[in-house]
Coordinates of C-alpha atoms in Angstrom, one line a residue:
M1 CA -169.4 -109.6 48.5
A2 CA -165.7 -110.9 48.6
R3 CA -162.7 -108.4 48.0
L4 CA -159.8 -109.1 45.5
D5 CA -156.8 -106.8 46.3
F6 CA -153.5 -107.3 43.8
P7 CA -150.2 -106.8 44.9
K8 CA -148.9 -103.2 45.6
D9 CA -146.4 -103.4 42.9
F10 CA -148.4 -105.5 40.3
V11 CA -148.2 -103.7 36.7
W12 CA -151.3 -102.6 35.1
G13 CA -151.1 -101.8 31.5
T14 CA -152.5 -101.8 28.1
A15 CA -151.1 -103.0 24.4
T16 CA -151.0 -102.3 20.8
A17 CA -149.1 -103.3 17.8
S18 CA -147.5 -101.0 15.3
Y19 CA -149.2 -102.2 12.1
Q20 CA -152.4 -102.3 13.8
I21 CA -152.5 -98.7 14.9
E22 CA -149.7 -96.5 13.3
G23 CA -151.0 -96.0 9.8
A24 CA -148.3 -93.6 7.9
V25 CA -146.8 -96.6 6.1
R26 CA -145.4 -94.6 3.3
E27 CA -144.0 -91.8 5.6
D28 CA -140.7 -91.0 6.9
G29 CA -138.7 -93.2 5.3
R30 CA -140.5 -96.6 6.4
G31 CA -140.3 -99.4 3.9
P32 CA -143.1 -101.9 2.9
S33 CA -143.9 -104.9 5.6
I34 CA -145.2 -108.1 4.5
W35 CA -148.5 -106.8 6.2
D36 CA -148.8 -104.0 3.4
T37 CA -148.0 -106.4 1.0
F38 CA -150.8 -109.1 2.5
S39 CA -153.5 -106.5 3.2
H40 CA -153.1 -105.3 -0.5
T41 CA -153.9 -108.7 -1.8
P42 CA -157.2 -108.9 -2.8
G43 CA -159.4 -111.4 -0.7
K44 CA -156.5 -111.8 2.1
V45 CA -158.3 -109.4 4.5
Y46 CA -162.3 -108.9 5.2
N47 CA -163.5 -106.0 3.1
N48 CA -159.8 -105.9 1.6
D49 CA -159.3 -103.5 4.7
N50 CA -155.4 -102.6 5.2
G51 CA -153.3 -100.5 7.7
D52 CA -152.3 -97.9 5.7
V53 CA -154.1 -95.2 8.0
A54 CA -155.4 -97.8 11.0
C55 CA -155.8 -95.6 14.0
D56 CA -153.1 -92.9 12.8
S57 CA -151.1 -93.1 15.8
Y58 CA -148.1 -91.9 14.1
H59 CA -149.6 -88.7 14.1
R60 CA -152.0 -89.1 17.5
Y61 CA -149.7 -90.7 19.7
E62 CA -149.9 -87.9 22.1
E63 CA -153.7 -88.1 22.1
D64 CA -153.2 -92.0 22.9
I65 CA -150.9 -91.5 25.5
A66 CA -153.2 -88.7 27.3
L67 CA -155.8 -91.4 27.2
L68 CA -153.3 -94.1 29.0
R69 CA -152.8 -91.5 31.9
Q70 CA -156.4 -91.2 32.2
L71 CA -157.0 -94.5 32.6
G72 CA -154.1 -94.9 35.4
V73 CA -151.5 -97.5 33.5
N74 CA -148.5 -97.8 35.1
A75 CA -147.0 -99.5 31.4
Y76 CA -147.8 -99.5 28.0
R77 CA -147.0 -102.5 25.7
F78 CA -146.2 -101.4 22.1
S79 CA -144.2 -102.7 19.3
I80 CA -141.5 -101.1 17.2
A81 CA -142.1 -101.3 13.5
W82 CA -139.1 -103.0 12.0
P83 CA -139.5 -101.3 8.5
R84 CA -139.2 -97.8 10.2
I85 CA -135.8 -98.6 11.4
F86 CA -134.3 -100.5 8.8
P87 CA -136.5 -100.0 5.3
Q88 CA -135.0 -102.7 3.7
G89 CA -134.7 -105.1 6.6
T90 CA -130.8 -104.6 6.4
G91 CA -128.6 -101.9 5.3
E92 CA -129.0 -98.2 6.6
V93 CA -130.6 -97.1 9.6
N94 CA -133.7 -94.8 9.1
P95 CA -133.3 -91.9 11.6
K96 CA -136.6 -90.7 11.3
G97 CA -138.1 -94.2 12.5
L98 CA -135.8 -94.1 15.6
D99 CA -137.0 -90.1 16.3
Y100 CA -140.3 -91.3 16.1
Y101 CA -140.3 -94.1 18.6
R102 CA -137.9 -91.6 20.8
R103 CA -140.7 -88.9 20.8
V104 CA -143.2 -91.8 22.3
I105 CA -141.0 -93.3 24.7
D106 CA -140.3 -90.0 26.1
K107 CA -143.9 -88.8 26.2
L108 CA -144.7 -92.2 28.2
L109 CA -142.2 -91.3 30.6
E110 CA -143.4 -88.0 31.0
A111 CA -146.8 -89.3 31.9
G112 CA -145.2 -91.6 34.4
I113 CA -146.0 -94.8 32.3
E114 CA -143.2 -97.5 31.7
P115 CA -142.7 -98.4 27.8
C116 CA -142.7 -102.3 27.5
V117 CA -141.3 -102.6 24.0
T118 CA -142.0 -105.7 21.5
L119 CA -139.5 -105.8 18.8
Y120 CA -141.2 -108.2 16.2
H121 CA -145.0 -108.0 16.4
W122 CA -145.2 -109.5 12.8
D123 CA -144.5 -106.6 10.3
L124 CA -141.3 -108.1 8.7
P125 CA -139.7 -106.0 6.0
Q126 CA -141.2 -107.1 2.8
A127 CA -137.2 -106.9 1.2
L128 CA -136.6 -109.7 3.7
Q129 CA -139.3 -111.9 2.8
D130 CA -138.2 -111.4 -0.7
R131 CA -135.2 -113.3 -0.1
G132 CA -137.2 -116.2 1.9
G133 CA -138.1 -114.2 5.0
W134 CA -137.9 -116.4 8.2
N135 CA -136.9 -119.5 6.3
N136 CA -134.0 -118.1 5.4
R137 CA -131.2 -118.2 8.5
E138 CA -130.1 -114.9 6.9
T139 CA -133.4 -113.2 8.4
I140 CA -131.9 -114.2 11.9
D141 CA -128.9 -112.2 11.6
A142 CA -130.8 -109.1 10.2
F143 CA -133.1 -109.1 13.3
V144 CA -130.1 -109.3 15.6
R145 CA -128.9 -106.1 14.0
Y146 CA -132.4 -104.5 14.2
A147 CA -132.6 -105.5 17.7
E148 CA -129.1 -104.1 18.8
T149 CA -129.8 -101.1 17.3
V150 CA -133.2 -100.3 19.1
F151 CA -131.4 -101.6 22.6
K152 CA -128.8 -99.2 22.0
A153 CA -131.1 -96.3 20.9
F154 CA -133.2 -96.6 24.1
D155 CA -130.8 -98.4 26.7
G156 CA -132.1 -96.9 30.1
R157 CA -135.2 -95.4 29.0
V158 CA -137.0 -98.9 28.2
K159 CA -136.9 -101.2 31.3
M160 CA -139.0 -104.2 29.6
W161 CA -138.4 -105.7 26.4
I162 CA -140.0 -108.4 24.4
T163 CA -138.4 -110.2 21.5
F164 CA -141.3 -111.7 19.6
N165 CA -144.8 -111.7 19.8
E166 CA -146.6 -115.2 19.5
L167 CA -144.1 -117.3 17.4
W168 CA -147.1 -119.7 17.0
C169 CA -149.1 -117.0 14.8
V170 CA -145.9 -116.3 13.0
S171 CA -145.3 -119.6 12.0
F172 CA -148.2 -122.0 11.9
L173 CA -151.0 -119.4 11.4
S174 CA -149.0 -117.4 8.8
N175 CA -147.1 -120.3 7.0
Y176 CA -149.2 -123.4 7.7
L177 CA -152.7 -122.3 8.0
G178 CA -152.3 -119.4 5.5
V179 CA -154.3 -116.9 7.7
H180 CA -151.9 -114.2 8.2
A181 CA -148.8 -112.9 6.3
P182 CA -147.3 -114.1 4.1
G183 CA -150.0 -116.6 3.8
N184 CA -148.3 -119.9 2.9
T185 CA -149.7 -123.4 3.4
D186 CA -146.6 -125.6 3.7
L187 CA -146.3 -127.5 7.1
Q188 CA -142.4 -127.8 7.0
L189 CA -141.9 -124.2 6.0
A190 CA -143.9 -123.4 9.2
V191 CA -141.7 -125.6 11.3
N192 CA -138.6 -123.9 9.9
V193 CA -140.0 -120.4 10.7
A194 CA -140.7 -121.4 14.2
H195 CA -137.4 -122.5 14.8
H196 CA -135.8 -119.8 13.4
G197 CA -137.6 -117.1 15.1
L198 CA -136.6 -119.0 18.5
V199 CA -133.1 -119.0 17.5
A200 CA -133.3 -115.3 16.7
H201 CA -134.7 -114.7 20.2
G202 CA -132.0 -116.2 21.5
L203 CA -129.2 -114.1 19.8
A204 CA -131.1 -111.0 20.6
V205 CA -131.1 -112.2 24.2
R206 CA -127.5 -113.0 24.3
R207 CA -126.6 -109.8 22.6
F208 CA -128.6 -107.8 25.2
R209 CA -126.7 -109.2 28.0
E210 CA -123.4 -108.8 26.0
L211 CA -124.2 -104.8 25.6
G212 CA -125.2 -104.7 29.2
I213 CA -128.5 -103.2 28.5
R214 CA -130.3 -102.2 31.4
G215 CA -133.6 -103.8 32.2
Q216 CA -135.4 -106.8 31.3
I217 CA -136.1 -109.2 28.4
G218 CA -138.4 -111.7 28.0
I219 CA -140.6 -113.3 24.9
T220 CA -144.1 -113.5 24.5
H221 CA -146.3 -116.6 23.6
N222 CA -149.8 -117.1 22.8
L223 CA -150.9 -120.0 25.2
S224 CA -154.4 -121.6 25.3
W225 CA -155.8 -124.5 27.1
T226 CA -157.5 -127.9 25.6
E227 CA -159.2 -129.6 28.3
P228 CA -159.6 -133.4 27.5
Y229 CA -163.4 -134.2 27.1
T230 CA -163.1 -137.7 28.7
T231 CA -160.4 -139.5 30.7
K232 CA -160.2 -142.1 28.1
P233 CA -156.4 -142.3 27.0
E234 CA -157.3 -141.4 23.1
D235 CA -158.7 -138.2 24.3
L236 CA -156.1 -137.4 26.8
E237 CA -153.6 -138.0 24.2
A238 CA -155.1 -135.8 21.5
A239 CA -155.8 -132.8 23.9
R240 CA -152.3 -133.0 24.8
R241 CA -151.0 -133.0 21.3
L242 CA -152.8 -129.8 20.6
R243 CA -151.9 -128.2 23.8
A244 CA -148.2 -128.8 23.2
W245 CA -148.4 -127.4 19.4
N246 CA -149.9 -124.2 21.0
N247 CA -147.7 -124.2 24.4
E248 CA -144.8 -126.4 24.8
W249 CA -143.4 -126.3 21.2
F250 CA -142.6 -122.7 21.8
M251 CA -142.1 -122.6 25.8
E252 CA -140.3 -125.8 26.2
P253 CA -137.3 -124.6 23.7
V254 CA -137.2 -121.1 25.3
L255 CA -137.0 -122.4 29.1
K256 CA -135.8 -126.0 28.9
G257 CA -133.5 -126.0 25.5
T258 CA -135.3 -128.8 24.2
Y259 CA -138.8 -129.3 22.0
P260 CA -141.4 -131.9 23.3
Q261 CA -140.0 -135.3 21.9
F262 CA -143.6 -136.9 21.8
L263 CA -144.5 -133.9 19.4
V264 CA -141.2 -134.2 17.3
D265 CA -141.8 -137.8 17.0
W266 CA -145.5 -137.0 15.7
F267 CA -144.5 -134.3 13.2
R268 CA -141.5 -137.0 11.7
S269 CA -144.0 -140.0 12.0
A270 CA -147.5 -138.4 11.0
Q271 CA -146.1 -135.6 8.5
G272 CA -142.6 -136.5 7.3
V273 CA -141.3 -133.2 9.1
E274 CA -138.3 -132.5 10.6
V275 CA -137.0 -129.6 12.9
P276 CA -133.9 -127.7 11.0
I277 CA -131.9 -128.0 14.2
Q278 CA -128.3 -126.7 13.6
P279 CA -125.5 -127.2 16.1
G280 CA -125.8 -124.9 18.8
D281 CA -129.2 -123.7 18.1
M282 CA -131.0 -125.3 21.3
E283 CA -128.4 -123.8 23.8
T284 CA -128.9 -120.4 22.0
I285 CA -132.5 -120.7 22.2
A286 CA -132.4 -121.3 26.0
Q287 CA -130.7 -118.0 26.7
P288 CA -131.9 -117.3 30.2
I289 CA -134.8 -114.6 30.2
D290 CA -136.2 -112.4 32.8
F291 CA -139.8 -113.2 32.4
I292 CA -142.3 -114.8 30.1
G293 CA -145.1 -113.1 28.6
I294 CA -148.6 -114.6 27.9
N295 CA -151.1 -113.9 25.7
F296 CA -154.3 -115.6 26.5
Y297 CA -157.7 -115.5 25.0
T298 CA -159.7 -118.6 25.0
G299 CA -159.5 -122.5 25.7
N300 CA -161.5 -125.5 24.8
Y301 CA -162.6 -129.1 25.5
G302 CA -161.2 -131.6 22.8
R303 CA -161.6 -135.6 22.2
Y304 CA -159.9 -137.9 19.8
K305 CA -161.3 -138.2 16.2
K306 CA -159.3 -139.8 13.4
G307 CA -158.1 -137.3 10.6
E308 CA -159.6 -134.2 12.5
G309 CA -157.0 -131.6 11.9
L310 CA -153.2 -132.3 12.5
F311 CA -153.5 -134.1 15.5
H312 CA -156.8 -135.9 15.5
C313 CA -158.4 -133.9 18.0
E314 CA -162.0 -132.2 17.5
E315 CA -163.5 -129.5 19.6
V316 CA -166.2 -130.4 21.3
Q317 CA -168.7 -127.5 22.2
V318 CA -169.8 -127.4 25.9
G319 CA -171.8 -124.4 26.0
F320 CA -169.3 -121.6 26.4
E321 CA -170.7 -118.4 25.7
K322 CA -168.6 -116.8 22.5
T323 CA -167.0 -113.3 21.6
F324 CA -167.4 -112.0 18.4
M325 CA -164.2 -113.8 17.4
D326 CA -166.3 -116.8 18.0
W327 CA -163.7 -117.9 20.5
N328 CA -164.9 -119.5 23.9
V329 CA -165.1 -117.5 27.0
Y330 CA -163.5 -120.0 29.2
P331 CA -161.9 -117.7 32.2
E332 CA -160.9 -120.9 34.4
A333 CA -158.5 -122.1 31.5
L334 CA -156.4 -119.1 32.2
Y335 CA -155.9 -120.2 35.8
K336 CA -155.3 -123.6 34.2
V337 CA -152.4 -122.1 31.9
L338 CA -150.6 -120.1 34.8
S339 CA -150.7 -123.0 37.0
W340 CA -149.2 -125.1 34.2
V341 CA -146.4 -122.6 33.7
K342 CA -145.5 -122.4 37.3
E343 CA -145.6 -126.3 37.7
E344 CA -144.0 -127.0 34.1
Y345 CA -141.3 -124.0 34.1
G346 CA -140.5 -123.1 37.7
G347 CA -140.8 -119.6 39.1
I348 CA -140.1 -117.3 36.1
P349 CA -142.0 -114.4 36.7
I350 CA -144.9 -114.1 34.3
Y351 CA -146.9 -111.0 32.9
I352 CA -150.2 -111.5 30.8
T353 CA -149.1 -109.4 27.9
E354 CA -152.6 -109.3 26.1
N355 CA -156.0 -110.4 27.2
G356 CA -159.4 -109.2 26.1
A357 CA -162.6 -109.8 24.2
C358 CA -164.0 -108.6 21.0
Y359 CA -167.9 -107.9 20.6
E360 CA -169.7 -105.8 18.3
D361 CA -169.8 -102.4 19.7
E362 CA -172.1 -99.7 18.9
L363 CA -171.6 -95.8 19.6
T364 CA -174.4 -94.1 20.9
P365 CA -175.5 -90.8 19.8
D366 CA -173.9 -89.5 22.8
K367 CA -170.8 -91.0 21.9
K368 CA -170.6 -93.9 24.4
V369 CA -170.2 -97.7 24.3
H370 CA -171.8 -99.8 26.8
D371 CA -170.1 -103.0 26.5
A372 CA -171.4 -104.8 29.6
K373 CA -169.9 -108.3 28.1
R374 CA -166.6 -106.8 27.8
I375 CA -166.7 -105.8 31.3
E376 CA -168.0 -109.4 32.5
Y377 CA -165.0 -110.8 30.2
Y378 CA -162.4 -108.8 32.1
R379 CA -163.6 -109.2 35.7
K380 CA -163.9 -113.0 35.2
H381 CA -160.4 -112.9 33.9
F382 CA -159.1 -110.5 37.0
I383 CA -160.5 -113.4 39.3
Q384 CA -158.8 -116.2 37.7
C385 CA -155.4 -114.0 37.8
H386 CA -156.0 -113.4 41.6
R387 CA -156.7 -117.0 42.1
A388 CA -153.3 -117.7 40.3
I389 CA -151.5 -115.1 42.3
E390 CA -153.2 -116.5 45.6
S391 CA -151.8 -120.3 44.8
G392 CA -148.5 -119.0 44.4
V393 CA -147.6 -118.2 40.6
P394 CA -145.4 -115.4 40.0
L395 CA -148.0 -113.4 37.9
K396 CA -146.3 -109.8 38.0
G397 CA -148.4 -107.9 35.6
Y398 CA -151.5 -107.5 33.1
F399 CA -151.7 -105.7 30.1
A400 CA -155.4 -105.5 28.4
W401 CA -155.8 -105.9 24.9
S402 CA -156.2 -103.5 23.6
L403 CA -156.1 -99.5 24.1
L404 CA -158.0 -99.0 20.9
D405 CA -160.2 -100.7 18.3
N406 CA -157.6 -101.3 15.5
F407 CA -156.8 -103.2 12.3
E408 CA -157.5 -106.5 13.4
W409 CA -155.2 -108.3 10.9
A410 CA -157.2 -110.6 8.6
E411 CA -160.2 -109.6 10.0
G412 CA -159.7 -106.1 9.1
Y413 CA -161.9 -103.4 11.2
R414 CA -165.1 -105.4 11.9
K415 CA -163.3 -106.7 14.9
R416 CA -163.3 -104.4 18.1
F417 CA -161.0 -105.2 20.9
G418 CA -160.9 -102.1 22.4
L419 CA -161.0 -100.0 25.6
C420 CA -161.9 -96.9 23.5
Y421 CA -163.9 -97.1 20.3
T422 CA -162.3 -95.9 17.1
D423 CA -164.3 -94.0 15.0
Y424 CA -162.5 -95.0 11.7
E425 CA -164.4 -92.2 9.5
T426 CA -162.9 -89.5 11.8
L427 CA -160.2 -91.2 13.7
A428 CA -161.8 -89.9 16.9
R429 CA -161.1 -92.2 20.1
Y430 CA -164.2 -92.7 22.6
P431 CA -163.6 -94.5 25.8
K432 CA -165.9 -97.2 26.3
D433 CA -167.5 -98.5 29.7
S434 CA -164.9 -101.1 29.6
Y435 CA -162.2 -98.5 30.1
S436 CA -164.3 -96.8 33.0
F437 CA -164.1 -100.3 34.6
Y438 CA -160.5 -100.7 34.2
R439 CA -159.4 -97.7 35.5
K440 CA -161.3 -98.4 38.7
V441 CA -159.6 -101.4 39.1
I442 CA -156.3 -100.0 38.6
A443 CA -157.2 -97.3 40.9
D444 CA -158.5 -99.4 43.7
G445 CA -155.7 -101.8 43.3
G446 CA -158.3 -104.9 42.8
L447 CA -162.3 -105.4 42.9
D448 CA -165.2 -106.4 44.7
V449 CA -166.9 -109.7 43.5

């Protein structure tokens, strides 16, 4: 049996997002978000579920922080709901919104847990969407003002800031594929949204520096890995296009100040789509950041097939186990992603800001959840994290997704990712076997394999 020890200063945490756990959507002055609108539109979310109550963490955050303390994490990644701070997206600040997050941060610090704050985890104020949302460059200015307000409110008490979570989902999943709010299906719109989100990120980072805010700031991208099925040139190129759409399209502007030219050319020639770059945008996007966050769940094998998707790339099933999301369990892809980031972008510190698995959990009569598959998923991915660190990748921390079963966006409440089971009838939380497994890994600073 081999022992895999992680660095002594490695950050172990869990992650959540505001709309997925908070509930209390009409309390203390919060305005509506695009997810309130989308989830209340019949047919958009499984079972017509919505986040009106979710896990009720708005009222139960002390209970959740107690679970974090018992878990032994030293950091907790959560997001702030923009509509709680600016109910209309702009205008007057809602002091009760700031007060809520101040209480959460104070309780975390009392528990010895570092708060890691994500500014934007998808809940755009509906009032801004009514004026064009992220397709309107005025939303960029509104975001920077929101970010500045939060920076100033929590300066010195939050040491780790993330501007955006998964701009690929904000843009392409939500505005081209139409799966998430606001549910559009326009490729040019999606490219516009992606670009404007990146500009907003860069301006927020610049403002963070100008204000002299203490701590570190970065951005989180969801990265995956498409391995070419063969070494045929057409398979290599198809897999590269798909990888670039998921990865380089968002990494390269932030860390190199450019878009991948071959994909810019592809969008232009194959789709008639242009990136709406204005003078100074690329320099703004490439503001130096302190770390990159990576959300990783899956990967696949791809080969060329004319007419398959945007990029003529079809997935080839090679026998991977699947999660309940129907995502491949491909741990080695995490190692490939981490290695690629180091090779392509140098020594920027990396945090895995989400990683986890969805399975069909059942609560036993004695209130236990025996989620052996999730434990195995985590174990295999921890091994790949350790491999990466031993190979020289500057991986500094890991946040498990998620602390709680919660509102899983368009999948509603049927898909569970939590270390703790949420009973949606009573809102009681029950730690699963995976919670105990993760607690031991944290306490031991590693694992035996």
